[in-house]
XYZ file of C-alpha atoms in Angstrom:
710
model
C 1.035 6.120 -34.138
C 3.982 4.631 -32.252
C 4.280 4.789 -28.488
C 7.596 5.773 -26.951
C 7.822 3.280 -24.111
C 11.172 4.594 -22.934
C 9.784 8.097 -22.347
C 7.046 6.867 -20.020
C 7.869 7.084 -16.326
C 7.067 3.822 -14.560
C 5.690 3.861 -11.018
C 5.569 1.081 -8.465
C 2.293 -0.804 -7.933
C 1.280 -3.625 -5.649
C -0.654 -6.687 -6.782
C -2.900 -7.380 -3.799
C -3.770 -11.037 -3.375
C -1.036 -12.435 -5.645
C -0.020 -15.783 -4.178
C 0.549 -17.931 -7.288
C 4.174 -17.832 -8.448
C 3.384 -19.516 -11.748
C 0.671 -16.917 -12.399
C 3.165 -14.170 -11.528
C 5.461 -15.443 -14.286
C 2.592 -15.427 -16.767
C 1.556 -11.897 -15.749
C 5.146 -10.648 -16.078
C 5.466 -12.209 -19.541
C 2.117 -10.735 -20.645
C 3.070 -7.293 -19.303
C 6.416 -7.305 -21.110
C 4.811 -8.283 -24.432
C 2.211 -5.492 -24.181
C 3.306 -2.478 -26.254
C 1.804 0.084 -23.855
C 3.753 -1.390 -20.916
C 7.094 -2.488 -22.309
C 9.727 -4.657 -20.650
C 9.150 -4.913 -16.903
C 9.846 -7.249 -14.007
C 7.299 -8.475 -11.468
C 8.659 -9.034 -7.963
C 6.704 -11.983 -6.580
C 8.378 -11.701 -3.167
C 7.110 -8.145 -2.588
C 4.044 -8.365 -4.867
C 5.230 -5.271 -6.749
C 5.747 -4.223 -10.367
C 6.725 -1.029 -12.205
C 4.191 0.138 -14.806
C 3.423 3.293 -16.806
C 0.380 4.945 -15.144
C -1.321 5.253 -18.553
C -1.310 1.463 -18.929
C -3.074 0.578 -15.669
C -6.344 -0.453 -17.304
C -4.534 -2.695 -19.771
C -2.466 -4.188 -16.943
C -5.555 -4.899 -14.824
C -7.251 -6.618 -17.769
C -4.196 -8.838 -18.183
C -4.320 -9.710 -14.487
C -8.049 -10.446 -14.604
C -7.450 -12.815 -17.501
C -4.644 -14.717 -15.777
C -5.446 -14.473 -12.054
C -8.863 -12.944 -11.273
C -9.160 -11.414 -7.816
C -5.697 -9.841 -7.839
C -6.036 -6.055 -7.588
C -3.456 -3.615 -8.948
C -2.983 -0.542 -6.730
C -0.447 2.287 -6.400
C 1.976 1.341 -3.647
C 0.876 4.260 -1.447
C -2.806 3.325 -1.844
C -2.492 -0.384 -1.126
C -5.306 -1.086 1.266
C -4.382 -4.531 2.526
C -1.433 -5.798 4.482
C -0.421 -9.439 4.338
C -2.146 -9.969 7.687
C -5.351 -8.398 6.377
C -5.236 -10.643 3.311
C -4.997 -13.690 5.570
C -7.974 -12.511 7.652
C -10.197 -11.356 4.766
C -13.769 -12.623 4.388
C -12.748 -14.616 1.290
C -10.141 -16.489 3.306
C -12.615 -17.146 6.129
C -15.152 -18.493 3.647
C -12.450 -20.688 2.161
C -11.752 -22.140 5.614
C -15.458 -22.918 6.071
C -15.616 -24.642 2.677
C -12.525 -26.734 3.440
C -13.977 -27.753 6.805
C -17.341 -28.660 5.242
C -15.721 -30.675 2.474
C -13.545 -32.480 4.992
C -16.557 -33.459 7.086
C -18.484 -34.756 4.064
C -15.438 -36.720 2.875
C -15.079 -38.242 6.346
C -18.759 -39.243 6.342
C -18.449 -40.831 2.920
C -15.378 -42.823 4.003
C -16.501 -43.852 7.504
C -20.047 -45.091 6.749
C -18.922 -48.061 4.579
C -16.505 -49.055 7.345
C -19.507 -49.147 9.719
C -21.356 -51.343 7.178
C -23.747 -48.506 6.374
C -24.203 -48.501 2.622
C -25.685 -45.329 1.182
C -27.874 -45.403 -1.917
C -25.787 -44.675 -5.017
C -27.468 -41.315 -5.624
C -26.881 -40.225 -2.012
C -23.264 -41.396 -2.145
C -22.677 -39.319 -5.272
C -24.445 -36.362 -3.622
C -22.164 -36.501 -0.557
C -18.919 -36.785 -2.509
C -19.802 -34.366 -5.307
C -21.004 -31.753 -2.798
C -17.657 -32.017 -1.017
C -15.859 -31.893 -4.355
C -17.569 -28.714 -5.549
C -17.200 -26.993 -2.159
C -13.418 -26.999 -2.497
C -13.069 -27.392 -6.244
C -15.387 -24.945 -7.918
C -12.766 -22.159 -8.037
C -10.275 -24.536 -9.632
C -12.855 -25.783 -12.139
C -14.015 -22.262 -13.012
C -10.471 -20.989 -13.474
C -9.503 -23.998 -15.585
C -12.566 -23.578 -17.805
C -11.974 -19.846 -18.218
C -8.322 -20.402 -19.110
C -9.190 -23.106 -21.620
C -11.551 -20.715 -23.438
C -8.638 -18.285 -23.687
C -6.189 -20.897 -24.921
C -4.232 -21.136 -21.679
C -3.622 -24.819 -21.046
C -1.172 -26.679 -18.862
C -1.509 -24.583 -15.712
C -2.088 -26.064 -12.261
C -5.866 -25.492 -12.415
C -6.163 -27.367 -15.710
C -4.055 -30.253 -14.442
C -5.968 -30.556 -11.159
C -9.367 -30.302 -12.875
C -8.441 -32.880 -15.505
C -7.007 -35.268 -12.937
C -9.971 -35.156 -10.533
C -12.700 -35.167 -13.193
C -10.976 -38.183 -14.698
C -11.029 -39.866 -11.299
C -14.771 -39.218 -11.022
C -15.273 -40.643 -14.521
C -13.617 -43.916 -13.509
C -15.706 -43.949 -10.285
C -12.867 -43.045 -7.913
C -14.993 -40.485 -6.048
C -13.207 -40.545 -2.670
C -9.851 -39.986 -4.360
C -11.205 -37.154 -6.522
C -12.593 -35.381 -3.446
C -9.531 -36.131 -1.346
C -7.100 -34.881 -3.976
C -9.068 -31.654 -4.522
C -9.429 -31.118 -0.758
C -5.766 -31.761 -0.035
C -4.786 -29.585 -2.996
C -6.926 -26.709 -1.669
C -5.633 -27.128 1.899
C -2.078 -27.392 0.597
C -2.484 -24.245 -1.492
C -3.882 -22.424 1.539
C -0.977 -23.498 3.760
C 1.448 -22.690 0.955
C -0.028 -19.178 0.699
C 0.429 -18.748 4.442
C 4.048 -19.899 4.152
C 4.717 -17.539 1.234
C 3.199 -14.586 3.123
C 5.203 -15.393 6.229
C 8.301 -15.691 4.091
C 7.507 -12.300 2.566
C 7.108 -10.772 6.008
C 10.370 -12.264 7.247
C 12.106 -10.854 4.169
C 10.445 -7.449 4.454
C 11.210 -7.341 8.190
C 14.884 -7.239 7.238
C 14.153 -3.922 5.536
C 11.753 -2.558 8.114
C 14.016 0.385 8.757
C 12.002 3.057 7.013
C 11.311 5.932 9.461
C 7.617 6.634 9.983
C 7.801 10.302 11.000
C 10.044 13.299 11.594
C 9.941 15.823 14.450
C 10.032 19.098 12.523
C 11.251 22.116 14.496
C 8.823 24.903 13.602
C 9.645 28.169 15.380
C 9.098 27.328 19.076
C 7.050 24.220 18.354
C 7.881 20.661 17.298
C 5.492 19.012 14.855
C 5.329 15.322 13.932
C 5.227 15.126 10.110
C 5.912 12.596 7.361
C 9.615 12.480 6.357
C 8.590 13.313 2.775
C 7.201 16.679 3.961
C 10.510 17.951 5.372
C 12.526 20.306 3.165
C 16.297 20.611 2.822
C 17.631 23.139 5.327
C 14.894 22.595 7.925
C 15.683 21.418 11.437
C 14.420 18.163 12.930
C 14.626 16.776 16.451
C 15.668 13.171 17.041
C 14.868 11.902 20.532
C 16.367 8.814 22.228
C 14.966 5.593 20.772
C 13.786 7.230 17.534
C 14.926 6.450 13.995
C 16.718 9.245 12.177
C 14.206 10.116 9.421
C 16.431 12.028 6.964
C 20.085 12.582 6.111
C 21.531 15.663 7.738
C 24.156 17.387 9.856
C 24.063 17.468 13.636
C 23.818 21.111 14.733
C 23.170 20.564 18.427
C 23.533 17.761 20.960
C 25.576 14.578 21.150
C 24.587 10.939 21.309
C 25.509 7.398 20.396
C 23.584 6.051 17.414
C 22.933 2.489 16.284
C 23.970 2.109 12.623
C 23.359 -1.646 12.346
C 20.331 -1.260 10.074
C 22.538 0.466 7.482
C 25.928 -1.143 7.979
C 25.467 -4.289 10.077
C 27.941 -2.701 12.523
C 27.127 -3.688 16.103
C 29.151 -0.969 17.897
C 27.253 2.362 18.250
C 28.823 5.493 16.765
C 29.230 8.724 18.662
C 27.564 11.708 16.963
C 28.425 15.289 17.841
C 27.921 18.754 16.403
C 29.141 18.907 12.802
C 28.886 15.146 12.174
C 26.903 13.717 9.264
C 23.985 11.525 10.344
C 21.964 9.334 7.992
C 18.354 8.231 7.784
C 17.802 4.773 9.249
C 20.227 5.172 12.150
C 18.641 4.855 15.606
C 19.370 7.421 18.300
C 20.344 5.660 21.526
C 20.828 8.299 24.209
C 20.885 12.102 23.867
C 18.606 14.489 21.959
C 19.966 15.599 18.569
C 19.013 18.595 16.461
C 19.715 17.883 12.802
C 19.725 20.178 9.785
C 18.368 18.220 6.802
C 20.762 18.029 3.841
C 18.771 15.752 1.493
C 15.089 15.214 0.759
C 13.725 11.858 1.874
C 13.543 10.498 -1.695
C 17.334 10.927 -1.967
C 18.188 9.759 1.549
C 20.491 6.829 2.211
C 17.722 4.685 3.666
C 15.413 5.211 0.690
C 18.204 4.287 -1.714
C 18.859 1.107 0.258
C 15.171 0.150 0.246
C 14.845 0.838 -3.475
C 17.961 -1.166 -4.297
C 16.926 -4.205 -2.262
C 13.301 -4.216 -3.397
C 14.199 -3.767 -7.066
C 17.080 -6.225 -7.082
C 14.825 -9.023 -8.335
C 14.495 -7.244 -11.694
C 18.005 -8.505 -12.446
C 17.379 -12.233 -12.500
C 20.141 -14.760 -11.927
C 20.972 -17.310 -14.652
C 19.568 -20.079 -12.433
C 16.280 -18.197 -12.096
C 16.058 -17.672 -15.861
C 16.811 -21.354 -16.440
C 14.013 -22.470 -14.099
C 11.559 -20.082 -15.767
C 12.411 -21.547 -19.179
C 12.451 -25.103 -17.859
C 8.994 -24.810 -16.259
C 7.610 -23.516 -19.565
C 8.446 -26.842 -21.251
C 8.252 -29.156 -18.244
C 4.465 -29.136 -17.693
C 3.451 -29.742 -21.345
C 6.028 -32.527 -21.535
C 4.537 -34.267 -18.485
C 1.007 -33.875 -19.903
C 2.020 -35.599 -23.145
C 3.791 -38.326 -21.178
C 0.577 -38.858 -19.189
C -1.426 -38.973 -22.412
C 0.904 -41.622 -23.789
C 0.641 -43.650 -20.586
C -3.166 -43.511 -20.736
C -3.410 -44.678 -24.359
C -0.423 -46.743 -25.491
C -0.188 -49.594 -22.883
C -3.867 -50.669 -23.119
C -3.707 -50.516 -26.928
C -0.885 -53.059 -26.918
C -2.685 -55.300 -24.426
C -0.790 -54.411 -21.238
C -3.907 -53.762 -19.124
C -7.251 -52.018 -19.029
C -7.923 -48.428 -20.009
C -9.244 -47.585 -16.530
C -6.034 -48.848 -14.922
C -3.731 -46.785 -17.187
C -5.986 -43.729 -17.173
C -5.757 -43.727 -13.368
C -1.962 -43.847 -13.588
C -1.982 -41.003 -16.114
C -4.240 -38.915 -13.886
C -1.855 -39.471 -10.985
C 1.008 -38.131 -13.103
C -1.035 -35.043 -14.060
C -1.585 -34.183 -10.395
C 2.164 -34.421 -9.809
C 3.313 -32.232 -12.681
C 2.643 -28.644 -11.476
C 5.975 -26.719 -11.370
C 4.977 -24.415 -8.486
C 7.677 -25.673 -6.102
C 10.391 -24.595 -8.535
C 8.765 -21.340 -9.560
C 8.115 -20.188 -5.985
C 11.251 -21.227 -4.152
C 13.914 -19.871 -6.527
C 12.921 -16.151 -6.478
C 12.105 -16.337 -2.757
C 15.541 -17.821 -2.127
C 17.355 -15.076 -4.028
C 15.245 -12.351 -2.471
C 15.972 -13.801 0.957
C 19.697 -13.737 0.182
C 19.557 -10.131 -1.011
C 17.475 -9.068 1.989
C 19.751 -10.944 4.374
C 22.809 -9.328 2.832
C 21.246 -5.891 3.343
C 20.882 -6.712 7.027
C 24.632 -7.252 7.093
C 25.211 -3.853 5.481
C 25.763 -5.343 2.013
C 23.633 -4.009 -0.843
C 23.392 -6.377 -3.807
C 21.743 -4.792 -6.836
C 20.502 -8.017 -8.382
C 20.241 -11.777 -8.058
C 22.634 -12.039 -11.025
C 25.392 -10.342 -8.999
C 24.673 -12.523 -5.966
C 25.107 -15.619 -8.118
C 28.217 -14.148 -9.780
C 29.892 -13.935 -6.349
C 29.827 -17.747 -6.227
C 31.997 -17.880 -9.360
C 34.749 -15.458 -8.281
C 38.241 -16.459 -9.382
C 40.031 -13.095 -9.100
C 39.501 -10.198 -6.693
C 41.151 -6.910 -7.658
C 41.563 -4.272 -4.950
C 42.208 -0.562 -5.079
C 44.719 0.409 -2.393
C 43.938 3.779 -0.847
C 40.663 3.786 1.060
C 40.065 0.108 0.308
C 42.942 -1.864 1.798
C 44.436 1.109 3.616
C 42.532 3.528 5.820
C 42.982 6.550 3.579
C 43.652 8.615 6.703
C 47.052 10.114 6.028
C 49.640 11.792 8.213
C 52.596 13.908 7.117
C 55.549 12.065 8.637
C 58.506 13.767 6.939
C 59.262 16.964 4.994
C 62.349 16.882 2.753
C 62.989 20.361 1.252
C 65.536 20.617 -1.549
C 68.590 22.779 -1.203
C 67.626 26.434 -1.186
C 64.069 25.871 0.137
C 62.764 26.045 3.704
C 60.454 23.381 5.106
C 57.926 26.002 6.272
C 57.773 27.632 2.846
C 57.493 24.233 1.145
C 54.497 23.306 3.356
C 52.846 26.711 2.859
C 53.030 26.517 -0.943
C 51.967 22.843 -0.995
C 48.989 23.427 1.328
C 47.840 26.355 -0.844
C 48.112 24.190 -3.980
C 45.979 21.501 -2.275
C 43.382 24.012 -1.017
C 40.659 22.955 -3.487
C 41.386 19.224 -3.606
C 39.134 16.683 -1.848
C 41.743 13.904 -1.951
C 42.643 12.461 1.487
C 46.341 13.240 0.918
C 45.484 16.886 0.223
C 43.429 17.004 3.416
C 46.321 15.567 5.462
C 48.709 18.201 4.059
C 46.312 21.048 4.913
C 45.799 19.679 8.420
C 49.545 19.331 8.943
C 50.102 22.905 7.772
C 47.606 24.040 10.391
C 47.293 27.692 9.375
C 44.574 29.424 7.374
C 45.120 29.504 3.619
C 44.685 32.869 1.916
C 42.596 32.114 -1.166
C 43.804 35.392 -2.678
C 47.277 33.850 -3.009
C 45.936 31.273 -5.490
C 45.981 32.956 -8.903
C 45.432 29.860 -11.048
C 44.530 26.222 -10.348
C 44.302 23.056 -12.481
C 43.969 19.386 -11.530
C 45.949 17.055 -13.815
C 44.015 13.781 -13.831
C 45.844 11.020 -12.000
C 49.024 13.053 -11.627
C 48.546 16.054 -9.334
C 47.987 19.808 -9.375
C 49.338 22.678 -11.437
C 48.804 26.118 -9.850
C 50.120 29.681 -9.633
C 50.551 30.806 -6.043
C 52.021 34.137 -4.888
C 53.433 34.600 -8.369
C 55.146 31.187 -8.384
C 54.353 28.419 -10.886
C 53.810 25.355 -8.691
C 53.578 21.635 -9.429
C 52.416 19.264 -6.646
C 51.857 15.538 -7.096
C 53.515 12.425 -8.485
C 57.020 12.286 -9.865
C 55.639 11.906 -13.385
C 54.015 15.343 -13.152
C 57.389 16.963 -12.616
C 59.143 14.770 -15.197
C 56.586 15.734 -17.846
C 57.644 19.343 -17.301
C 61.335 18.462 -17.636
C 62.132 18.853 -13.946
C 64.792 16.529 -12.566
C 64.102 14.809 -9.256
C 66.510 12.835 -7.045
C 66.522 9.041 -6.982
C 64.064 7.608 -4.496
C 65.123 5.930 -1.307
C 64.490 2.202 -0.960
C 62.162 0.805 1.698
C 59.950 3.895 1.871
C 56.731 3.109 3.771
C 54.368 5.758 2.549
C 53.447 8.030 -0.336
C 55.777 10.741 -1.646
C 54.317 14.062 -2.806
C 56.770 15.932 -5.053
C 56.846 19.718 -5.279
C 58.348 22.015 -7.925
C 58.393 25.820 -7.653
C 59.158 28.074 -10.626
C 60.544 25.185 -12.662
C 62.858 23.888 -9.905
C 62.582 20.803 -7.737
C 61.614 22.125 -4.275
C 61.366 18.955 -2.212
C 59.105 16.100 -1.238
C 56.657 15.305 1.525
C 56.266 11.757 2.885
C 52.689 10.762 3.717
C 51.922 7.565 5.624
C 48.771 5.457 5.492
C 47.753 2.544 7.712
C 46.293 -0.807 6.720
C 42.604 -1.294 7.421
C 41.602 -3.616 10.200
C 40.939 -7.059 8.764
C 42.515 -6.328 5.358
C 45.372 -8.796 5.791
C 43.032 -11.530 7.064
C 40.670 -10.965 4.124
C 43.502 -11.328 1.605
C 44.734 -14.481 3.353
C 41.237 -16.034 3.391
C 40.762 -15.345 -0.328
C 44.165 -16.770 -1.257
C 43.591 -19.871 0.900
C 40.269 -20.486 -0.885
C 41.970 -20.420 -4.282
C 40.949 -16.897 -5.275
C 43.685 -14.810 -6.896
C 44.180 -11.358 -5.313
C 45.517 -8.340 -7.202
C 46.151 -4.770 -6.001
C 46.027 -1.836 -8.419
C 47.169 1.592 -7.273
C 48.204 4.977 -8.531
C 50.969 5.079 -5.910
C 54.617 4.643 -6.763
C 56.150 1.189 -7.183
C 58.088 1.253 -3.903
C 55.018 2.228 -1.860
C 52.831 -0.355 -3.573
C 55.438 -3.071 -3.077
C 55.671 -2.315 0.646
C 51.876 -2.440 1.138
C 51.547 -5.576 -0.996
C 54.173 -7.368 1.082
C 52.489 -6.360 4.337
C 49.112 -7.614 3.087
C 50.272 -10.747 1.292
C 48.616 -9.741 -1.996
C 49.442 -12.200 -4.777
C 50.039 -9.577 -7.490
C 50.217 -5.775 -7.652
C 50.620 -3.015 -10.238
C 51.569 0.583 -9.417
C 51.761 4.048 -11.017
C 48.363 3.526 -12.652
C 45.928 6.107 -13.983
C 42.153 5.335 -13.890
C 42.238 4.127 -17.498
C 45.190 1.857 -16.678
C 43.132 0.140 -13.976
C 40.375 -0.517 -16.500
C 42.929 -2.019 -18.903
C 44.321 -4.318 -16.203
C 40.864 -5.508 -15.176
C 40.006 -6.229 -18.828
C 43.250 -8.197 -19.158
C 42.398 -10.243 -16.053
C 38.865 -10.846 -17.348
C 40.277 -12.210 -20.620
C 42.614 -14.481 -18.679
C 39.758 -15.721 -16.440
C 36.979 -16.290 -18.951
C 35.608 -19.232 -16.919
C 35.422 -17.285 -13.657
C 34.348 -13.850 -12.491
C 36.646 -10.887 -11.830
C 35.596 -8.671 -8.926
C 36.923 -5.156 -8.428
C 36.755 -3.611 -4.954
C 37.227 0.149 -4.755
C 36.035 3.257 -2.960
C 33.282 3.948 -5.509
C 34.272 7.569 -6.157
C 37.594 7.620 -8.011
C 37.162 4.094 -9.349
C 33.759 4.430 -11.040
C 34.999 3.398 -14.544
C 36.663 0.194 -13.361
C 33.802 -0.622 -10.978
C 31.438 -0.596 -13.939
C 33.817 -2.580 -16.170
C 34.456 -5.545 -13.847
C 32.151 -8.583 -13.766
C 31.144 -7.451 -10.286
C 32.045 -3.983 -9.033
C 32.084 -3.668 -5.238
C 32.208 -0.263 -3.569
C 33.543 -0.287 -0.034
C 32.483 2.249 2.552
C 29.580 3.435 0.402
C 27.575 4.850 3.304
C 26.095 8.070 1.972
C 28.173 8.003 -1.212
C 26.058 8.605 -4.317
C 28.939 7.681 -6.620
C 29.410 4.338 -4.862
C 25.751 3.357 -5.072
C 25.464 4.424 -8.711
C 28.649 2.819 -10.057
C 28.882 -0.442 -8.129
C 26.959 -3.708 -8.396
C 27.482 -4.423 -4.698
C 27.947 -1.806 -1.979
C 29.604 -2.621 1.347
C 28.065 0.031 3.569
C 30.557 -0.547 6.375
C 34.176 0.261 5.641
C 35.533 -3.225 6.372
C 37.324 -5.497 3.860
C 36.011 -8.563 5.747
C 32.489 -7.703 4.554
C 33.574 -9.023 1.146
C 33.964 -12.480 2.696
C 30.507 -12.146 4.272
C 28.992 -11.250 0.897
C 30.591 -14.288 -0.754
C 29.458 -16.571 2.079
C 25.845 -15.330 1.798
C 25.982 -15.855 -1.975
C 27.172 -19.455 -1.580
C 24.585 -20.249 1.112
C 21.796 -18.761 -1.023
C 22.850 -20.791 -4.046
C 23.072 -23.949 -1.939
C 19.485 -23.497 -0.692
C 18.201 -22.783 -4.204
C 19.826 -25.867 -5.731
C 18.607 -27.946 -2.794
C 15.090 -26.857 -3.698
C 15.595 -27.538 -7.395
C 16.957 -31.057 -6.892
C 14.458 -31.813 -4.131
C 11.447 -30.688 -6.179
C 12.573 -32.303 -9.415
C 13.672 -35.482 -7.657
C 10.369 -35.915 -5.829
C 8.279 -35.078 -8.891
C 10.192 -37.282 -11.323
C 10.241 -40.051 -8.750
C 6.479 -39.868 -8.326
C 6.007 -39.711 -12.109
C 7.880 -43.016 -12.339
C 5.966 -44.539 -9.407
C 2.700 -43.341 -10.897
C 3.586 -44.808 -14.285
C 4.233 -48.262 -12.812
C 1.093 -48.109 -10.680
C 2.646 -47.743 -7.216
C 1.846 -44.084 -6.434
C -1.800 -43.151 -5.876
C -3.491 -39.807 -6.444
C -3.502 -39.247 -2.681
C 0.287 -39.466 -2.617
C 0.549 -37.391 -5.793
C -0.832 -34.362 -3.940
C 2.293 -34.361 -1.760
C 4.444 -34.217 -4.884
C 2.568 -31.019 -5.813
C 1.590 -28.758 -2.921
C 3.591 -30.625 -0.288
C 6.860 -30.227 -2.148
C 6.066 -26.571 -2.887
C 5.407 -25.908 0.796
C 8.654 -27.559 1.884
C 10.581 -25.649 -0.799
C 9.169 -22.326 0.435
C 10.065 -23.149 4.034
C 13.571 -24.139 2.949
C 13.974 -20.828 1.085
C 13.373 -18.938 4.337
C 16.518 -20.544 5.769
C 18.511 -17.860 3.974
C 16.901 -15.251 6.240
C 17.448 -17.306 9.364
C 21.066 -17.946 8.396
C 21.884 -14.251 7.951
C 19.920 -13.368 11.100
C 22.043 -15.742 13.161
C 25.206 -14.238 11.671
C 24.159 -10.747 12.674
């Protein structure tokens, strides 16, 4: 009987106690190859994974085989925080064992210096007791893995290296290496957990409770328990728990957790307020418009936490590299131990010691840990700036941008239109032209339609609208008060055989053409203003060698005027949605070595957002279409946020490659020094856990960098 993996809903689970990045890779690979689980991605930074509930027992067995002691729990039943894991009885016992082993090692090293020679049996007892105090877990795990055919992990390498040292009577070094390895692993775990907390702190914007208005009482409940349509109270200093509409009160709210915007926004009756904002002053009564699971804050948290499932090419390369790297080093060590003494270049004990030193060096943990932590730090830091990146692959793609394509309305311009001129044709009155046009635009959500209705100012009698049809990308066809009406672009009228006058040159705005009963009735000029920072963003991109292109459905003269004001390198006008897709595909073919980014409003530009190498939705705060269609969402409506996103991407990549070159350089350097007999096993420990620790600490610089920016 076959199992339909795709039909199984996967839920999020936490792997309590998971601190080994290399083990996390093995668990993820084993999960994905298991038929009852299917392809999945394990997030080492948050210790989470998505699994079908029916496969929990299988998943736990896989974990027990690879990393015993790690417990799989539903995310809402996870019993331990990172702080509790650090203070658990197991950790305390580990500290005692490390202290005891350290004291015994010190005794064994100091007594000979004081000319106190212990009997051989007692000397072995002291050193071996210290060795087993800190090494029995490593030895047990290595033995268990060997019986299951799992060689070449860090436990196997450390066990082989230290047992070999004991065999050649290098007891102090065997104990010292195992002790320093255990201490280094412990400190590394602390660093990883602190890195996790610093990353998760960036997303610590989830509201804990909601003040539900229940008749004359106010009850504190979980946000998940509040239903759409219910009223909640948000007091000063409290986080807004759910998306809703303000029905009473006014206040300034801090939106920085969602948008990175430092200036508070004023909220009054009728305004939309979103979960995650922080109320600063007055008391607000809010009618809930979305359940918590669909709220803006929950979508942000889900996007950031799940972004690691889309791995960057660099991350995939390191995963593949580490798979071959460790076995290669083991075989090199084996060759060093056997070949030189066979050809008379020294004794076996001398070359075996060098080989054992190389084995201690070869663990790939520094690479495996630091790369995902670096990307997760970049994604988390970007979210703090109001930039949602859906995957590490998109973050890395932003470092390869060669062309940025912009939509015009709502992206480079404010999309807040004003009617600046009404030009009725001969035989038509301006008032009648506005009345008919406003009625035709009554059902449209386009910003231009809204500006026309606001300019008209009077109530629209819906009974006057007998028929209504939106013509995609062109305008509206309607029947109003018995008249057949066309409202929209010039092409809409031309398609119906209606002649229109030649356009004036130098027009700064958008022309809306109107035809009534088959005759040209006039035109309305709508103006739009450039967004703050749009011109500077275009200039910065052009100065950095990035080509800028503007695509718009507006007429050629309007597009040319805006393009000149902005300094855009190239523009194309009179485009339908499918035309924008075609232009982006053309640019992608021309820039096969670089990435093409499209920046749009995320609602009308969904097809082209999904087609570009990286689709960026601007002003996506609360917009479902933006979050669904785009790869990156700029929550604040500022073009300059694009530059911030690119800067974060470059800084993240710089840190990651620093770690890669640092770890590989140190390890390969120590392999060479070990092979020629200069490096000792004591120094080799630094090339393992020491390098991993420094790589983890370096990865946290991404968080600190974005924190300083904010």
